Tab-separated table of C-alpha atoms in Angstrom:
chain	number	residue	atom	x	y	z
Q	10	MET	CA	0.284	0.212	-0.237
Q	11	ARG	CA	1.220	3.269	-0.439
Q	12	TYR	CA	0.735	5.991	1.756
Q	13	ASP	CA	-0.053	10.461	1.256
Q	14	TYR	CA	2.264	10.477	4.802
Q	15	LEU	CA	5.177	8.484	6.028
Q	16	ILE	CA	5.518	9.292	9.891
Q	17	VAL	CA	8.795	9.713	12.064
Q	18	GLY	CA	8.071	9.433	15.030
Q	19	ALA	CA	4.847	8.777	17.317
Q	20	GLY	CA	5.441	11.749	19.711
Q	21	LEU	CA	3.683	14.789	20.242
Q	22	PHE	CA	4.153	16.846	16.622
Q	23	GLY	CA	4.322	13.581	14.595
Q	24	SER	CA	1.345	12.462	16.343
Q	25	VAL	CA	-0.873	16.245	16.014
Q	26	PHE	CA	0.483	16.372	11.900
Q	27	ALA	CA	-1.299	11.979	11.740
Q	28	TYR	CA	-4.161	13.485	13.366
Q	29	GLU	CA	-5.371	16.518	11.058
Q	30	ALA	CA	-4.020	14.639	7.903
Q	31	LYS	CA	-6.356	11.682	8.845
Q	32	LYS	CA	-9.273	15.202	8.968
Q	33	ARG	CA	-7.755	15.360	6.055
Q	34	GLY	CA	-8.504	12.074	4.437
Q	35	LYS	CA	-5.234	11.241	3.492
Q	36	THR	CA	-3.817	8.195	4.633
Q	37	VAL	CA	-0.816	8.552	6.878
Q	38	LEU	CA	1.332	5.322	8.359
Q	39	VAL	CA	3.009	6.185	11.552
Q	40	ILE	CA	6.562	4.464	12.669
Q	41	ASP	CA	8.854	4.763	15.700
Q	42	LYS	CA	11.468	3.252	16.915
Q	43	ARG	CA	10.559	2.645	20.287
Q	44	ASP	CA	8.305	0.180	21.475
Q	45	HIS	CA	5.572	2.436	22.690
Q	46	ILE	CA	3.599	5.965	20.773
Q	47	ALA	CA	4.223	9.544	22.401
Q	48	GLY	CA	7.301	8.895	22.558
Q	49	ASN	CA	9.190	11.345	25.494
Q	50	ILE	CA	5.784	12.187	26.889
Q	51	TYR	CA	4.813	8.069	27.233
Q	52	THR	CA	3.856	7.664	30.565
Q	53	GLU	CA	3.203	3.788	31.975
Q	54	ASP	CA	1.207	2.083	35.270
Q	55	VAL	CA	3.837	0.916	37.765
Q	56	GLU	CA	1.734	-0.054	41.110
Q	57	GLY	CA	-1.450	2.325	39.273
Q	58	ILE	CA	0.184	5.100	39.827
Q	59	ASN	CA	1.447	6.625	35.861
Q	60	VAL	CA	4.851	7.009	35.162
Q	61	HIS	CA	6.853	9.781	33.297
Q	62	LYS	CA	9.114	7.494	31.988
Q	63	TYR	CA	11.231	10.586	30.023
Q	64	GLY	CA	11.299	12.763	32.637
Q	65	ALA	CA	8.211	14.315	34.210
Q	66	HIS	CA	6.511	17.344	31.506
Q	67	ILE	CA	4.041	19.655	33.422
Q	68	PHE	CA	1.972	21.121	30.377
Q	69	HIS	CA	1.028	24.300	30.464
Q	70	THR	CA	0.374	27.391	27.831
Q	71	SER	CA	-0.829	31.255	27.811
Q	72	ASP	CA	-2.761	30.340	24.312
Q	73	LYS	CA	-6.464	30.032	24.224
Q	74	GLN	CA	-6.124	27.637	21.378
Q	75	ILE	CA	-3.529	25.477	22.128
Q	76	TRP	CA	-4.963	24.807	25.827
Q	77	ASP	CA	-9.010	24.079	23.800
Q	78	TYR	CA	-7.393	21.129	21.885
Q	79	VAL	CA	-5.621	19.198	23.230
Q	80	ASN	CA	-8.176	19.240	25.561
Q	81	GLN	CA	-10.742	18.008	23.441
Q	82	PHE	CA	-7.839	14.351	23.372
Q	83	VAL	CA	-8.037	14.065	27.657
Q	84	GLU	CA	-9.365	15.737	31.092
Q	85	PHE	CA	-6.593	17.304	32.262
Q	86	ASN	CA	-6.078	17.846	36.310
Q	87	HIS	CA	-5.325	21.008	38.700
Q	88	TYR	CA	-1.483	20.176	39.149
Q	89	ILE	CA	0.427	23.452	39.787
Q	90	ASN	CA	4.313	22.672	39.427
Q	91	SER	CA	5.774	23.557	42.833
Q	92	PRO	CA	9.189	22.150	43.244
Q	93	ILE	CA	11.208	22.415	46.319
Q	94	ALA	CA	14.545	22.998	46.065
Q	95	VAL	CA	16.875	21.022	48.800
Q	96	TYR	CA	20.815	22.323	49.549
Q	97	LYS	CA	21.849	19.988	52.446
Q	98	ASP	CA	19.815	20.546	54.824
Q	99	GLU	CA	18.026	23.278	54.144
Q	100	LEU	CA	15.025	23.353	51.454
Q	101	TYR	CA	13.741	26.137	49.489
Q	102	ASN	CA	10.530	27.132	46.978
Q	103	LEU	CA	11.623	27.195	43.510
Q	104	PRO	CA	11.000	29.677	41.234
Q	105	PHE	CA	13.358	32.479	43.539
Q	106	ASN	CA	10.016	34.210	45.685
Q	107	MET	CA	9.560	35.527	48.708
Q	108	ASN	CA	8.903	32.101	50.970
Q	109	THR	CA	12.430	31.501	49.592
Q	110	PHE	CA	14.048	34.423	50.032
Q	111	SER	CA	12.884	34.369	53.973
Q	112	LYS	CA	13.994	30.967	53.783
Q	113	MET	CA	16.948	32.324	52.819
Q	114	TRP	CA	17.560	35.956	54.926
Q	115	ASN	CA	14.895	35.624	56.850
Q	116	ILE	CA	13.143	38.152	56.051
Q	117	ARG	CA	10.194	39.652	55.128
Q	118	THR	CA	8.888	41.684	52.928
Q	119	PRO	CA	10.233	42.865	48.867
Q	120	GLN	CA	11.747	45.271	49.674
Q	121	GLN	CA	14.207	44.269	51.909
Q	122	ALA	CA	14.861	40.651	49.671
Q	123	LYS	CA	15.953	43.626	47.226
Q	124	GLU	CA	18.694	45.347	48.870
Q	125	ILE	CA	19.942	42.148	49.716
Q	126	ILE	CA	20.192	41.143	45.955
Q	127	GLU	CA	21.234	44.279	44.566
Q	128	LYS	CA	23.800	44.402	48.094
Q	129	GLN	CA	25.433	41.316	46.967
Q	130	ILE	CA	25.396	42.204	43.056
Q	131	ALA	CA	26.744	45.509	43.285
Q	132	GLU	CA	30.114	43.889	45.586
Q	133	LEU	CA	31.323	41.726	42.855
Q	134	SER	CA	31.002	44.737	40.769
Q	135	ILE	CA	30.698	42.189	37.663
Q	136	THR	CA	29.346	44.838	34.009
Q	137	GLU	CA	30.270	42.621	31.389
Q	138	PRO	CA	30.073	38.025	32.588
Q	139	LYS	CA	32.512	36.101	30.307
Q	140	ASN	CA	30.770	33.029	31.819
Q	141	LEU	CA	28.040	31.490	32.904
Q	142	GLU	CA	29.167	31.895	37.108
Q	143	GLU	CA	29.524	35.387	36.274
Q	144	GLN	CA	26.640	36.068	34.252
Q	145	ALA	CA	24.629	34.670	36.991
Q	146	LEU	CA	26.287	36.111	40.065
Q	147	SER	CA	25.667	38.816	38.342
Q	148	LEU	CA	22.062	38.372	37.634
Q	149	ALA	CA	21.112	36.788	41.778
Q	150	GLY	CA	23.740	37.713	43.138
Q	151	ARG	CA	26.741	35.259	45.622
Q	152	ASP	CA	23.432	33.663	48.047
Q	153	VAL	CA	20.634	32.593	45.701
Q	154	TYR	CA	23.838	31.442	43.142
Q	155	GLU	CA	25.398	29.371	45.773
Q	156	LYS	CA	23.351	27.453	46.818
Q	157	LEU	CA	19.964	27.133	43.962
Q	158	ILE	CA	22.522	27.756	40.659
Q	159	LYS	CA	25.875	26.058	40.503
Q	160	GLY	CA	25.916	22.905	41.286
Q	161	TYR	CA	22.659	22.131	39.518
Q	162	THR	CA	23.828	23.627	36.709
Q	163	GLU	CA	27.646	22.008	36.896
Q	164	LYS	CA	24.878	18.785	36.762
Q	165	GLN	CA	22.850	19.460	34.057
Q	166	TRP	CA	26.007	20.272	32.149
Q	167	GLY	CA	28.570	18.335	33.367
Q	168	ARG	CA	30.796	21.238	32.797
Q	169	ASP	CA	31.931	23.987	35.859
Q	170	CYS	CA	30.535	27.092	36.094
Q	171	LYS	CA	33.217	28.813	34.629
Q	172	GLU	CA	33.567	27.700	31.263
Q	173	LEU	CA	29.836	27.561	30.629
Q	174	PRO	CA	29.076	30.573	28.458
Q	175	ALA	CA	27.309	33.275	29.892
Q	176	PHE	CA	24.208	33.618	26.944
Q	177	ILE	CA	23.188	29.651	28.864
Q	178	ILE	CA	21.133	31.333	31.430
Q	179	LYS	CA	19.692	34.652	30.279
Q	180	ARG	CA	17.643	35.941	32.853
Q	181	LEU	CA	16.293	34.428	35.576
Q	182	PRO	CA	12.578	34.374	36.488
Q	183	PHE	CA	12.469	37.016	40.233
Q	184	ARG	CA	9.994	36.837	42.375
Q	185	PHE	CA	8.777	39.691	44.169
Q	186	THR	CA	5.117	37.641	46.425
Q	187	TYR	CA	4.593	34.281	48.084
Q	188	ASP	CA	3.655	32.518	44.629
Q	189	ASN	CA	5.147	29.042	44.217
Q	190	ASN	CA	3.605	28.347	41.247
Q	191	TYR	CA	6.559	27.357	38.639
Q	192	PHE	CA	5.161	28.818	35.273
Q	193	ASN	CA	3.248	32.286	34.410
Q	194	ASP	CA	0.954	30.279	31.974
Q	195	ARG	CA	-3.158	30.602	33.053
Q	196	PHE	CA	-4.074	26.794	32.345
Q	197	GLN	CA	-1.227	24.557	33.502
Q	198	GLY	CA	-2.768	20.658	34.533
Q	199	ILE	CA	-1.816	17.058	34.135
Q	200	PRO	CA	-4.316	14.844	31.689
Q	201	MET	CA	-5.894	12.490	33.220
Q	202	GLY	CA	-5.042	9.075	33.055
Q	203	GLY	CA	-2.362	9.829	31.730
Q	204	TYR	CA	-0.423	11.911	28.547
Q	205	THR	CA	0.069	8.273	26.513
Q	206	LYS	CA	-4.077	8.697	26.217
Q	207	ILE	CA	-3.654	12.507	23.935
Q	208	VAL	CA	-1.617	10.546	21.682
Q	209	GLU	CA	-3.920	6.896	22.008
Q	210	LYS	CA	-6.455	9.549	20.738
Q	211	MET	CA	-4.496	11.019	18.132
Q	212	LEU	CA	-4.139	8.323	16.836
Q	213	GLU	CA	-7.069	6.153	16.470
Q	214	GLY	CA	-7.694	4.905	12.837
Q	215	ILE	CA	-4.389	5.403	11.932
Q	216	GLU	CA	-1.266	2.852	11.438
Q	217	VAL	CA	1.005	2.853	13.414
Q	218	LEU	CA	3.851	0.331	13.979
Q	219	THR	CA	6.710	0.442	16.680
Q	220	SER	CA	9.792	-0.713	17.293
Q	221	THR	CA	10.584	0.294	13.462
Q	222	ASP	CA	14.075	2.060	12.672
Q	223	PHE	CA	13.035	4.525	9.727
Q	224	ALA	CA	17.002	4.125	8.325
Q	225	ASP	CA	16.067	0.559	7.547
Q	226	PHE	CA	12.421	0.720	6.946
Q	227	LYS	CA	12.227	4.018	3.953
Q	228	LYS	CA	15.929	0.828	2.758
Q	229	THR	CA	12.950	-1.460	2.292
Q	230	HIS	CA	9.358	0.512	1.903
Q	231	PRO	CA	11.816	3.210	-0.843
Q	232	ASP	CA	8.086	4.408	-1.971
Q	233	ILE	CA	5.696	4.242	0.485
Q	234	ALA	CA	3.991	7.373	0.195
Q	235	ASP	CA	4.727	11.123	-1.415
Q	236	LYS	CA	6.093	12.928	1.332
Q	237	ILE	CA	7.919	11.592	4.684
Q	238	VAL	CA	6.955	14.240	8.058
Q	239	PHE	CA	10.569	13.118	9.599
Q	240	THR	CA	10.814	14.352	13.861
Q	241	GLY	CA	14.300	12.078	13.847
Q	242	MET	CA	17.134	13.498	15.182
Q	243	LEU	CA	17.833	15.799	12.008
Q	244	ASP	CA	22.120	14.945	11.460
Q	245	ALA	CA	20.635	10.996	11.238
Q	246	TYR	CA	18.776	12.016	8.860
Q	247	PHE	CA	20.788	12.853	6.433
Q	248	ASP	CA	24.166	10.124	8.159
Q	249	TYR	CA	26.188	12.771	10.234
Q	250	GLN	CA	27.558	14.038	7.121
Q	251	LEU	CA	28.355	17.413	8.675
Q	252	GLY	CA	29.517	15.937	11.524
Q	253	ALA	CA	27.238	15.014	15.183
Q	254	LEU	CA	24.835	17.785	16.786
Q	255	GLU	CA	25.239	17.635	20.188
Q	256	TYR	CA	22.716	16.334	23.039
Q	257	ARG	CA	22.508	16.626	25.923
Q	258	SER	CA	21.104	13.095	27.419
Q	259	VAL	CA	19.471	12.175	31.377
Q	260	ARG	CA	19.455	8.232	33.471
Q	261	PHE	CA	16.014	7.872	35.123
Q	262	GLU	CA	16.695	5.690	38.062
Q	263	ASN	CA	13.603	3.651	38.759
Q	264	GLU	CA	12.224	2.952	42.132
Q	265	VAL	CA	8.730	1.356	43.535
Q	266	LEU	CA	8.825	2.031	47.466
Q	267	ASP	CA	6.338	0.502	49.584
Q	268	CYS	CA	4.780	4.139	51.218
Q	269	ASP	CA	2.394	5.693	50.018
Q	270	ASN	CA	4.374	9.493	50.036
Q	271	TYR	CA	8.363	10.049	50.135
Q	272	GLN	CA	8.669	13.132	49.637
Q	273	GLY	CA	5.086	14.893	49.960
Q	274	ASN	CA	5.760	16.430	46.590
Q	275	ALA	CA	6.439	15.486	42.764
Q	276	VAL	CA	9.234	17.564	41.537
Q	277	VAL	CA	12.792	18.024	44.636
Q	278	ASN	CA	15.944	19.372	43.148
Q	279	TYR	CA	18.851	19.011	44.288
Q	280	THR	CA	20.907	21.536	43.959
Q	281	GLU	CA	24.676	20.863	45.772
Q	282	ARG	CA	27.237	19.391	43.597
Q	283	ASP	CA	28.417	16.458	45.433
Q	284	VAL	CA	24.634	14.691	44.854
Q	285	PRO	CA	25.255	13.274	41.753
Q	286	TYR	CA	21.357	13.211	40.741
Q	287	THR	CA	19.637	16.706	39.731
Q	288	ARG	CA	15.914	15.425	40.976
Q	289	ILE	CA	13.960	13.681	42.144
Q	290	ILE	CA	10.664	12.704	41.427
Q	291	GLU	CA	7.193	10.987	42.771
Q	292	HIS	CA	4.224	11.154	40.308
Q	293	LYS	CA	1.782	10.695	41.520
Q	294	HIS	CA	1.943	13.516	43.569
Q	295	PHE	CA	1.297	14.468	39.480
Q	296	GLU	CA	-2.429	13.579	39.931
Q	297	PHE	CA	-2.747	13.346	43.564
Q	298	GLY	CA	-2.646	9.702	44.149
Q	299	LYS	CA	-3.590	8.319	47.044
Q	300	GLN	CA	-2.044	4.227	45.692
Q	301	PRO	CA	-0.889	2.857	49.422
Q	302	LYS	CA	2.835	2.803	47.428
Q	303	THR	CA	4.921	5.339	45.235
Q	304	VAL	CA	7.255	5.283	42.684
Q	305	ILE	CA	10.498	7.293	42.426
Q	306	SER	CA	12.973	8.030	39.347
Q	307	ARG	CA	16.035	9.859	39.984
Q	308	GLU	CA	17.247	12.075	36.874
Q	309	TYR	CA	21.333	11.451	36.777
Q	310	SER	CA	21.959	13.728	33.960
Q	311	SER	CA	24.162	12.710	30.839
Q	312	GLU	CA	26.762	13.629	28.070
Q	313	TRP	CA	25.751	11.932	25.047
Q	314	LYS	CA	26.614	10.511	21.652
Q	315	VAL	CA	25.543	9.495	18.638
Q	316	GLY	CA	23.490	5.209	20.207
Q	317	MET	CA	22.707	6.961	23.347
Q	318	GLU	CA	18.299	8.299	23.980
Q	319	PRO	CA	19.151	12.537	22.799
Q	320	TYR	CA	17.111	14.972	25.520
Q	321	TYR	CA	18.914	18.378	26.104
Q	322	PRO	CA	20.058	20.156	22.365
Q	323	VAL	CA	22.963	22.044	23.353
Q	324	ASN	CA	22.765	25.503	21.306
Q	325	ASP	CA	25.943	26.516	21.414
Q	326	GLU	CA	28.202	28.428	18.774
Q	327	ARG	CA	29.724	25.968	17.281
Q	328	ASN	CA	25.968	23.725	17.741
Q	329	ASN	CA	24.296	26.358	16.568
Q	330	ALA	CA	26.032	27.066	12.778
Q	331	LEU	CA	26.134	23.180	12.097
Q	332	VAL	CA	22.263	23.253	12.311
Q	333	ALA	CA	21.711	25.193	10.721
Q	334	LYS	CA	24.544	24.212	7.830
Q	335	TYR	CA	22.169	21.276	7.985
Q	336	GLN	CA	18.774	23.514	7.686
Q	337	GLU	CA	20.411	24.383	4.845
Q	338	LEU	CA	20.867	20.811	3.398
Q	339	ALA	CA	17.240	19.758	4.375
Q	340	ALA	CA	15.272	22.782	2.614
Q	341	LYS	CA	16.488	21.130	-0.396
Q	342	GLU	CA	14.616	18.095	0.611
Q	343	LYS	CA	11.001	18.655	-1.318
Q	344	HIS	CA	9.369	16.454	-0.082
Q	345	VAL	CA	10.252	15.687	3.514
Q	346	ILE	CA	9.000	18.224	6.549
Q	347	PHE	CA	11.633	18.303	9.912
Q	348	GLY	CA	8.921	18.984	12.961
Q	349	GLY	CA	9.286	18.010	17.270
Q	350	ARG	CA	12.362	18.519	19.194
Q	351	LEU	CA	15.378	16.647	16.869
Q	352	GLY	CA	14.100	17.431	14.108
Q	353	ASN	CA	13.955	21.287	14.034
Q	354	TYR	CA	17.059	21.047	16.893
Q	355	LYS	CA	15.699	22.663	19.179
Q	356	TYR	CA	14.173	22.857	22.856
Q	357	TYR	CA	10.700	22.971	22.841
Q	358	ASP	CA	8.152	22.922	25.041
Q	359	MET	CA	4.458	20.659	24.253
Q	360	ASP	CA	2.137	23.502	23.648
Q	361	LYS	CA	5.501	25.212	21.154
Q	362	VAL	CA	5.041	21.702	20.003
Q	363	ILE	CA	1.909	21.451	18.690
Q	364	VAL	CA	2.173	25.028	16.978
Q	365	ALA	CA	4.597	23.920	15.742
Q	366	ALA	CA	2.268	20.696	14.559
Q	367	LEU	CA	-0.462	22.566	13.732
Q	368	GLU	CA	1.786	25.986	11.632
Q	369	ALA	CA	3.446	23.326	9.686
Q	370	VAL	CA	0.297	21.958	9.018
Q	371	LYS	CA	-1.300	25.332	8.340
Q	372	GLY	CA	2.007	24.779	4.787
Q	373	GLU	CA	1.197	21.965	3.693
Q	374	PHE	CA	-3.165	22.041	3.331
Q	375	GLU	CA	-4.358	25.924	3.695
C-alpha cells in the first residue's frame, strides 16, 4: 500500500500532524523506533501510578486555542508545579520567590529581599560577564547562586559554571510575591490518566508500526509515501555527513517504594554538586494519587553519544552553526517536512510543539 504521508516518530509533533492529515482525508502511516507511541511524553502504569518514563512533563500554556485543542483529547486536572530545592539540610521553594528569600535571609518584605540581592550584585562589580558563573552572579547575587544555581547547573551540563557560556542564562525569574507556582501561564495541568491517552486518541484509526527504525524501513519501502514527516534527529537523517550535533542525555533510576508518600512533592531538585542526581520525581503527586505504594525516579544528567537517547540540544555557537548547515540540506528535501525537538534541534515546551505542528499542517494543507 502507498500512503500520502509517512510520519517518522509517534511523539507529539508527529501525532498532531497525523491526526490533522487523517481529518483531511489523507492516508497516513506512523512509525516509531521505540516499542510504544507518545515519544517522550509516554506514561506507563506502575503500581496504578502513571509514571513519566522520560522525565516529568507538566503541560502549561497561555494560548487558549492550544489549551482547547489538547482538551478535546483528554481532561486535565488542576496540578500546579511547585518544585522544592534541597541544599544540604535546607529546603527552598522554586521559582525564586518571597518564600525562598524569607527562608534564606530570615526576612519578610519584598523591599528587604531586593536590597540584599542588589547589595550582593553591587559588591561583585561584574560589568561584562565572561561565563555562566559571572552571568548568574550578576543577576542573582552570591547566596542564590551558590545554593540554588551553581551545583544544579554543573550537574545538568557536566561542566564547571566558569566553563559554560554566559548566554545559557539570559535572565533569572525573581518573584517578589509569596507564590510557588513555577509557571506564569494561564493554563496548567496533567492529563487525567496520563499523557499516553492524548496520543492514543490522536492516532485512533491510523496505522502505527512501533519498534521500526526509519533507516531500515526506508531501504525496504523506498516509495511507500508521497511525503515524509520526519521528527527524528536532523543530523541522523543525513547520516551525520556534516558531523554530529551535540545533546545532553538523562538517565533515570526508578524505584518502587513500599510507602504511600516518599517526599511530599512531585519535584524535588538537589542543588548540591556532591549529590549525583539532579532531582527526584515522585510520580503519584502529579495526579494526587492515594495508592498504597509510590514510584520515584532519580534523574542523572549525562554526556550524549551517538546511539544514546538525546534530550536537550546544546545550542552553543558551534552547534547553532552546524544545525544551520543541516537546515540548508533539509530545505532541499522537498518531499520531507522536518519537525519536533529533534527535527528542528530546538528545545520545545509541549504547547510550542503543538503550535509548530499545526503551523506545519497549515503550510501543507491551506
